[in-house]
Coordinates of C-alpha atoms in Angstrom, one line a residue:
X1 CA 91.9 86.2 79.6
X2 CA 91.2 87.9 82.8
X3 CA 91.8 91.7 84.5
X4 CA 93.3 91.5 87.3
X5 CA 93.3 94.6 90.3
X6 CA 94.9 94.7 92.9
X7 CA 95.1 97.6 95.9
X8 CA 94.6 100.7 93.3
X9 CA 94.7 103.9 94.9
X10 CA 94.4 107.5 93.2
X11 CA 93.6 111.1 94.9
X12 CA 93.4 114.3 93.4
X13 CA 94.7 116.6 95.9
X14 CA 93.6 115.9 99.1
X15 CA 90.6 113.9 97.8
X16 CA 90.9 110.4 97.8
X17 CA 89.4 108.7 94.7
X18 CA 90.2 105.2 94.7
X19 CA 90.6 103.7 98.0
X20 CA 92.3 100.0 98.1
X21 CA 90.4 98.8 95.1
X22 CA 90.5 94.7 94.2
X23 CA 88.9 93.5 91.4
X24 CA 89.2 90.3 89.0
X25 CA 86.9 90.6 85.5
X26 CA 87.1 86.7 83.8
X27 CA 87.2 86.1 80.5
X28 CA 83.9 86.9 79.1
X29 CA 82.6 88.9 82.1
X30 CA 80.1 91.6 81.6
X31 CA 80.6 93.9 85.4
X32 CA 78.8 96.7 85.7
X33 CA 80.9 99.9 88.0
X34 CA 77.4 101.3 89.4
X35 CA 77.5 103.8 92.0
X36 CA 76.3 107.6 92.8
X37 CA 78.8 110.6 91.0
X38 CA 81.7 110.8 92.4
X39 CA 82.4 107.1 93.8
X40 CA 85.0 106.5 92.0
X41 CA 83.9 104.8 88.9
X42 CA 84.9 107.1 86.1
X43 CA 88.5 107.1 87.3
X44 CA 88.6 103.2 87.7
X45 CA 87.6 102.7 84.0
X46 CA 90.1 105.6 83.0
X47 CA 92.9 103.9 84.8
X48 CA 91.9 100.4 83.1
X49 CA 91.8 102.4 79.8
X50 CA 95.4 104.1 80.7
X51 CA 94.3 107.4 80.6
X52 CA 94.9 108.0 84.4
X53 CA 97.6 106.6 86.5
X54 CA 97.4 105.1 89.6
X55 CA 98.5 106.4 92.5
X56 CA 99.8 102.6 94.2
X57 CA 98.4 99.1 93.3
X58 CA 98.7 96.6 90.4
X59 CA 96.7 96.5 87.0
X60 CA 97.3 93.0 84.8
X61 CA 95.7 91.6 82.1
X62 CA 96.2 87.8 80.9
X63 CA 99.5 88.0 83.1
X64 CA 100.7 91.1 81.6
X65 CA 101.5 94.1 83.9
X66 CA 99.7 97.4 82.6
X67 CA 101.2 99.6 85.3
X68 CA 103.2 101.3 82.5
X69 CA 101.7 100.2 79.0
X70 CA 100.5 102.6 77.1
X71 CA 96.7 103.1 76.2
X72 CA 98.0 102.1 72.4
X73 CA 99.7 99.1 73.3
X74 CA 96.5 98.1 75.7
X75 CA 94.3 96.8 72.5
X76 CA 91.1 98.0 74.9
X77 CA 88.1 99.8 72.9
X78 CA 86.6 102.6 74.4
X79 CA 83.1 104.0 74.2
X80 CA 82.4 107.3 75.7
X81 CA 79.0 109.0 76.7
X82 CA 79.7 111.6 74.1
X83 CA 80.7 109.3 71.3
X84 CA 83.2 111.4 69.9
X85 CA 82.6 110.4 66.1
X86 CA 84.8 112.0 63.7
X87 CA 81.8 114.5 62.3
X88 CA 83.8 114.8 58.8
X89 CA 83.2 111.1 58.5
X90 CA 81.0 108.7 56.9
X91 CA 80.0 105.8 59.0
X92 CA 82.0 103.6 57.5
X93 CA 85.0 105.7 57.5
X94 CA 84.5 106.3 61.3
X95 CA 84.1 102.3 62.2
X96 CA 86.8 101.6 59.4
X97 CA 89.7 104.8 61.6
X98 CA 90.9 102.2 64.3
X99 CA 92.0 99.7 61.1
X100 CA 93.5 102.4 58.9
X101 CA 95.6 103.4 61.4
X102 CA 97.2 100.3 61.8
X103 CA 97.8 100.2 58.4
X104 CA 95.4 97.3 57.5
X105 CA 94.8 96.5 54.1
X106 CA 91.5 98.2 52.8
X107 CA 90.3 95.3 51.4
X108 CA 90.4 93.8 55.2
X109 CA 88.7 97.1 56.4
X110 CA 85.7 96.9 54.3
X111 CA 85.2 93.2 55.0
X112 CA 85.6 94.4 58.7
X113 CA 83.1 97.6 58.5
X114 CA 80.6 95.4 56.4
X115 CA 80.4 92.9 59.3
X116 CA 80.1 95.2 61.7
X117 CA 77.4 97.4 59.7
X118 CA 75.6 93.9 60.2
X119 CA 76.1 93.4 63.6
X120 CA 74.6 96.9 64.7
X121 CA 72.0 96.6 62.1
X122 CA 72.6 99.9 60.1
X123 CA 74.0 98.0 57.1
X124 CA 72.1 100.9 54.5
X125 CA 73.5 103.6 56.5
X126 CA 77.5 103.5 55.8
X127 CA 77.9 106.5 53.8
X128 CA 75.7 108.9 56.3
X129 CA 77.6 111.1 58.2
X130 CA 77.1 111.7 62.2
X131 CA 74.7 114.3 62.1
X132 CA 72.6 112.3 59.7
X133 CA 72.0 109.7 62.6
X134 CA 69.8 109.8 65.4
X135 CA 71.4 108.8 69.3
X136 CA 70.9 105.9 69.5
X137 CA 72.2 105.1 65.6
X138 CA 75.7 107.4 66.7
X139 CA 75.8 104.9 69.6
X140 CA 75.5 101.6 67.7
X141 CA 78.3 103.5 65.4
X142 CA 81.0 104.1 68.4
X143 CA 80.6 100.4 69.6
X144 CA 81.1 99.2 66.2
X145 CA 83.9 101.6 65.8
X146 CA 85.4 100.2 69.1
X147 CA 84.8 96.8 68.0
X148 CA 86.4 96.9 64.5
X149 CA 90.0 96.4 66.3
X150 CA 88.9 93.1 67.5
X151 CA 89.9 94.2 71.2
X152 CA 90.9 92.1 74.7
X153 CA 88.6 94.3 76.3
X154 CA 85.7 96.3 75.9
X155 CA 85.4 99.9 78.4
X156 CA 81.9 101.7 78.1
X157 CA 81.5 105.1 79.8
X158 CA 78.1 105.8 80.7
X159 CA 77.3 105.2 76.7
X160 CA 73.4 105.4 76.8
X161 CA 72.9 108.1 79.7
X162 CA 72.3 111.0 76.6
X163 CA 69.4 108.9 74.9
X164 CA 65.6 108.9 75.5
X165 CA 64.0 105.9 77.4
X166 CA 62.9 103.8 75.0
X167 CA 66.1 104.1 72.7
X168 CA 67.9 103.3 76.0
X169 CA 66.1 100.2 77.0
X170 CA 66.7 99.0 73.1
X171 CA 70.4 100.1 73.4
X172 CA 71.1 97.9 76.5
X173 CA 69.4 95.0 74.4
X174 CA 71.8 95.6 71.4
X175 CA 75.2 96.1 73.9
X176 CA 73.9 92.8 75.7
X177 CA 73.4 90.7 72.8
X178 CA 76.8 91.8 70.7
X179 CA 78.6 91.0 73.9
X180 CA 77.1 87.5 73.9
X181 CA 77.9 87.0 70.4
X182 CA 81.6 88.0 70.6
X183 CA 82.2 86.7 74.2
X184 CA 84.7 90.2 74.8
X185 CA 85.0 91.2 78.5
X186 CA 83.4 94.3 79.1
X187 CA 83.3 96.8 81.9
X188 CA 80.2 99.7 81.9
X189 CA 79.9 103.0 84.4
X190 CA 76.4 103.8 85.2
X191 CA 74.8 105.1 87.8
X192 CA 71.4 103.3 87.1
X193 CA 70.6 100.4 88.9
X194 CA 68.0 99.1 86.7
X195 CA 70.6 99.1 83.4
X196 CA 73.3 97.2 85.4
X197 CA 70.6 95.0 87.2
X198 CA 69.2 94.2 83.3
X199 CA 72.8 94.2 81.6
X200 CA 75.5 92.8 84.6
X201 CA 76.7 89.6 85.4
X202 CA 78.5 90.9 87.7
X203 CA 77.8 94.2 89.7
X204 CA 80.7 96.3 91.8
X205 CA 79.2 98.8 93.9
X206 CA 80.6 101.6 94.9
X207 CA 80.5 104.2 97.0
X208 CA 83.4 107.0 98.0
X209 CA 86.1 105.5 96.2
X210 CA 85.5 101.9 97.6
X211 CA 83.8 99.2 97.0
X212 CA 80.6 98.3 98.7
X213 CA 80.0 94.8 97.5
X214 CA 80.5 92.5 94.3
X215 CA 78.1 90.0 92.7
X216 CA 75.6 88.9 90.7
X217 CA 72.4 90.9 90.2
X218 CA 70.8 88.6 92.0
X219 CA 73.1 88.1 95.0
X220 CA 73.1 92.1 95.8
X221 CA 69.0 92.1 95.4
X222 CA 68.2 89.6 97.8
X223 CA 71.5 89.7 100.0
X224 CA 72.9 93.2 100.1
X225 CA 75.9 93.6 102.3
X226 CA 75.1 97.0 103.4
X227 CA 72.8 99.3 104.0
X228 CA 74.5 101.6 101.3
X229 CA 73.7 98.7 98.8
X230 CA 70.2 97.9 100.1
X231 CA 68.9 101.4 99.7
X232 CA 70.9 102.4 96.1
X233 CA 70.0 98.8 94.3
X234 CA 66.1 98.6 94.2
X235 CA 63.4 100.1 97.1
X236 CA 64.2 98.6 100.3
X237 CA 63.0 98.9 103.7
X238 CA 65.7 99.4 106.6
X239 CA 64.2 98.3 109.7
X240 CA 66.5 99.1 113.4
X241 CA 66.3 96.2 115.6
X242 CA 64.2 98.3 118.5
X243 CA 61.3 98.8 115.9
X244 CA 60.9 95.3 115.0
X245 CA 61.0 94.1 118.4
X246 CA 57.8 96.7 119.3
X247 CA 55.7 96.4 116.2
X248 CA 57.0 93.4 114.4
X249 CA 58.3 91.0 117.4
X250 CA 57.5 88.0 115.1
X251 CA 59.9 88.8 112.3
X252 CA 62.6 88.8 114.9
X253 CA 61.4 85.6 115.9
X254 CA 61.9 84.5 112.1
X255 CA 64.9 85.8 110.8
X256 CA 67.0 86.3 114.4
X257 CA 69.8 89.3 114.3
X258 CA 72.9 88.6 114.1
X259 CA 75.3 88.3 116.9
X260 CA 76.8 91.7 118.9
X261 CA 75.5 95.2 119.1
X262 CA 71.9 95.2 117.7
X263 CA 72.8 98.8 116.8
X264 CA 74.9 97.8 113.8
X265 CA 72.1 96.0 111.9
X266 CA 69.1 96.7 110.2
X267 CA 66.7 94.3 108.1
X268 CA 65.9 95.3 104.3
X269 CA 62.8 94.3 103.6
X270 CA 62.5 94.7 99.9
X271 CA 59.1 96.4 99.1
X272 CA 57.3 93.0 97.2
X273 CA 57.9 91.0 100.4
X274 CA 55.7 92.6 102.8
X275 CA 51.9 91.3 102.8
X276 CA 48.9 93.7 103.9
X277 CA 45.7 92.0 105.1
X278 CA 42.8 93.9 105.5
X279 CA 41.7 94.4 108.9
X280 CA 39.6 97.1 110.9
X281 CA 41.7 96.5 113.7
X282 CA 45.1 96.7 111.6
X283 CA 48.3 98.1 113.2
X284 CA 48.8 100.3 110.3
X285 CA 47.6 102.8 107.5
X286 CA 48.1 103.0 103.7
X287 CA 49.0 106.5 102.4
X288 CA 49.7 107.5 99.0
X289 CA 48.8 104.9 96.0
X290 CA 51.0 104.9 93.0
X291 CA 49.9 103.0 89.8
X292 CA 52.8 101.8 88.0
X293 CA 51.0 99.2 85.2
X294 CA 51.4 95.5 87.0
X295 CA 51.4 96.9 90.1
X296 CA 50.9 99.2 92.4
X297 CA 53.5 100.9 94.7
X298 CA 51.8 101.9 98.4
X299 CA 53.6 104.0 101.0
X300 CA 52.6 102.4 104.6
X301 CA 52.3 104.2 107.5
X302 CA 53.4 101.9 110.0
X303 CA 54.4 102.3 113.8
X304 CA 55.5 105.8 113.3
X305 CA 57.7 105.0 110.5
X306 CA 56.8 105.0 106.5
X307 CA 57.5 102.2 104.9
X308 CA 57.0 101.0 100.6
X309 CA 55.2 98.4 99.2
X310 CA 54.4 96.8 96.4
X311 CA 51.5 94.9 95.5
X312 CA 50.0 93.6 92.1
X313 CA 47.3 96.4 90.4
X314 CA 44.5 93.8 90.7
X315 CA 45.3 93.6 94.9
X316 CA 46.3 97.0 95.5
X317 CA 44.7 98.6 98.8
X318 CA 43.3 101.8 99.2
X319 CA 44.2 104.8 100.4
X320 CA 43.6 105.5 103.9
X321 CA 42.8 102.2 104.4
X322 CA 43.6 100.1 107.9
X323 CA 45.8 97.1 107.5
X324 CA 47.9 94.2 109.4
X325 CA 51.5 94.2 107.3
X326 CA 53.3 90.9 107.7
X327 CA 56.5 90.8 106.6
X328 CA 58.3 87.6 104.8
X329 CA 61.2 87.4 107.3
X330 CA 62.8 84.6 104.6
X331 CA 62.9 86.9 102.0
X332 CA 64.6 89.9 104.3
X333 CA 68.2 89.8 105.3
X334 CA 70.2 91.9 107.8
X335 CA 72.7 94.2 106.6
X336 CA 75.0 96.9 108.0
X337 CA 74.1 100.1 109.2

């Protein structure tokens, strides 16, 4: 089974939305939609969802055209950042609505809920209503609740953006490892990098209604295609041709530019691939120290420009002290302004 996208447009008004969007999402695909509010993401899962309609292009699933099936007919589960349990019903009740519904026989229900109840791991919890949960125990409720209709695909809306921290990081475990397990395609909006870069296999970034780039985690770390992407997935350093030939000439030497107008290129330099050596007669001085833990996060002040690094806690430098920066010119890549 596979999603299949091709040349989706929607505006509102006079504001364009979606802009030429083409997308495929295989058969047991987890993509992350991670961009800033207001790219565009929101109203791409809503038109997957049938919600909203596009404005022009195709939407297919396994063959099947879903310019005009209905979100009933589509078989998708959907999990909103708000939840939206029934609050006059049990746990089990809400997780068993999507079966009853169709009419399934109750015997089939409860062997449905129960498995489920396993699944998220609140199996002593069925007969607790909503407000008897905390976050993150509504959360595991709604995917279960989406999952209970055994659906083609799976459409989360910014699920864990209303929990704490450290419920979050345990969420995006438990949505990770269920979507293993059943092998369902799933699509998830966020706007935080570090939850697609921990959850994707694939990311689409995007940024005013188009897409800036699509891979894997790794691919848009260490080979962004933009600057857009380079600067909104991890800290990265954007270096214009100009300064590297003045203060860095041997970096240019290293990783050479790319043909035609030096102006339409800059090298990220992601913040872990720049070395500091201590030297009296260094071309540059380290500001502000930031202890994170492992490591220590330094802002440079380099050549009239300020650039981030990161070094481990044991080997962090001082502030105000004089350095020589060397950058890792195999580790950068150019990308474009």
């Amino acid at each position: 089974m596979s999603l299949e996208l091709a040349h989706v447009r929607k505006s509102f008004g006079d504001y364009k939305a979606l802009d030429d969007i083409n997308l495929s999402v295989g058969a047991h695909d987890f993509v992350c939609l991670l961009g800033p509010s207001g790219c565009g993401k929101t109203t791409l899962l809503r038109i997957i969802a049938g919600l909203l309609q596009a404005d022009a292009g195709t939407l297919s699933f396994d063959g099947q055209d879903l310019g005009r099936m209905p979100p009933r007919l589509r078989n998708f589960g959907i999990v909103f950042q708000s939840y939206s349990l029934f609050p006059n019903m049990t746990v089990r009740e809400n997780i068993g609505y999507g079966l009853r519904i169709r009419k399934t026989p109750a015997d089939r229900v409860a062997a449905r809920v129960d498995e489920l109840l396993r699944l998220i791991r609140i199996p002593d919890m069925a007969e607790r209503f909503p407000w008897q949960l905390s976050g993150g125990q509504q959360q595991r409720v709604a995917l279960a609740r989406a999952l209970a209709v055994s659906p083609r695909l799976i459409l989360l809306d910014e699920p864990l953006s209303a929990l704490d921290a450290r419920v979050r990081n345990e969420m995006r475990q438990e949505i990770r490892d269920v979507q293993r397990r059943l092998r369902i395609p799933t699509i998830m909006v966020t706007h935080d990098q570090e939850e697609a870069l921990m959850l994707a296999d694939t990311i689409v970034c995007m940024n005013n209604g188009s897409i800036e780039q699509v891979g894997s985690p790794q691919v848009l770390y260490d080979r962004p295609a933009t600057s857009f992407v380079a600067d909104f997935i991890g800290l990265s350093n954007l270096l214009p041709m100009d300064w590297l030939r003045e203060f860095s000439p041997q970096t240019l030497s290293e990783a050479p530019p790319p043909a035609g107008d030096g102006s339409r290129w800059l090298l990220c330099v992601r913040p872990e691939n720049i070395r500091l050596e201590s030297r009296a007669d260094g071309a540059a001085t380290v500001g502000a120290v930031t202890f994170l833990g492992n490591l220590c996060r330094a802002r440079l002040h380099w050549g009239k420009r300020e650039l981030v690094v990161e070094q481990t806690a044991a080997a962090a430098s001082v502030e105000g002290e004089r350095i020589q920066p060397v950058i890792d010119a195999r580790q950068s890549c150019w990308v474009a302004a």
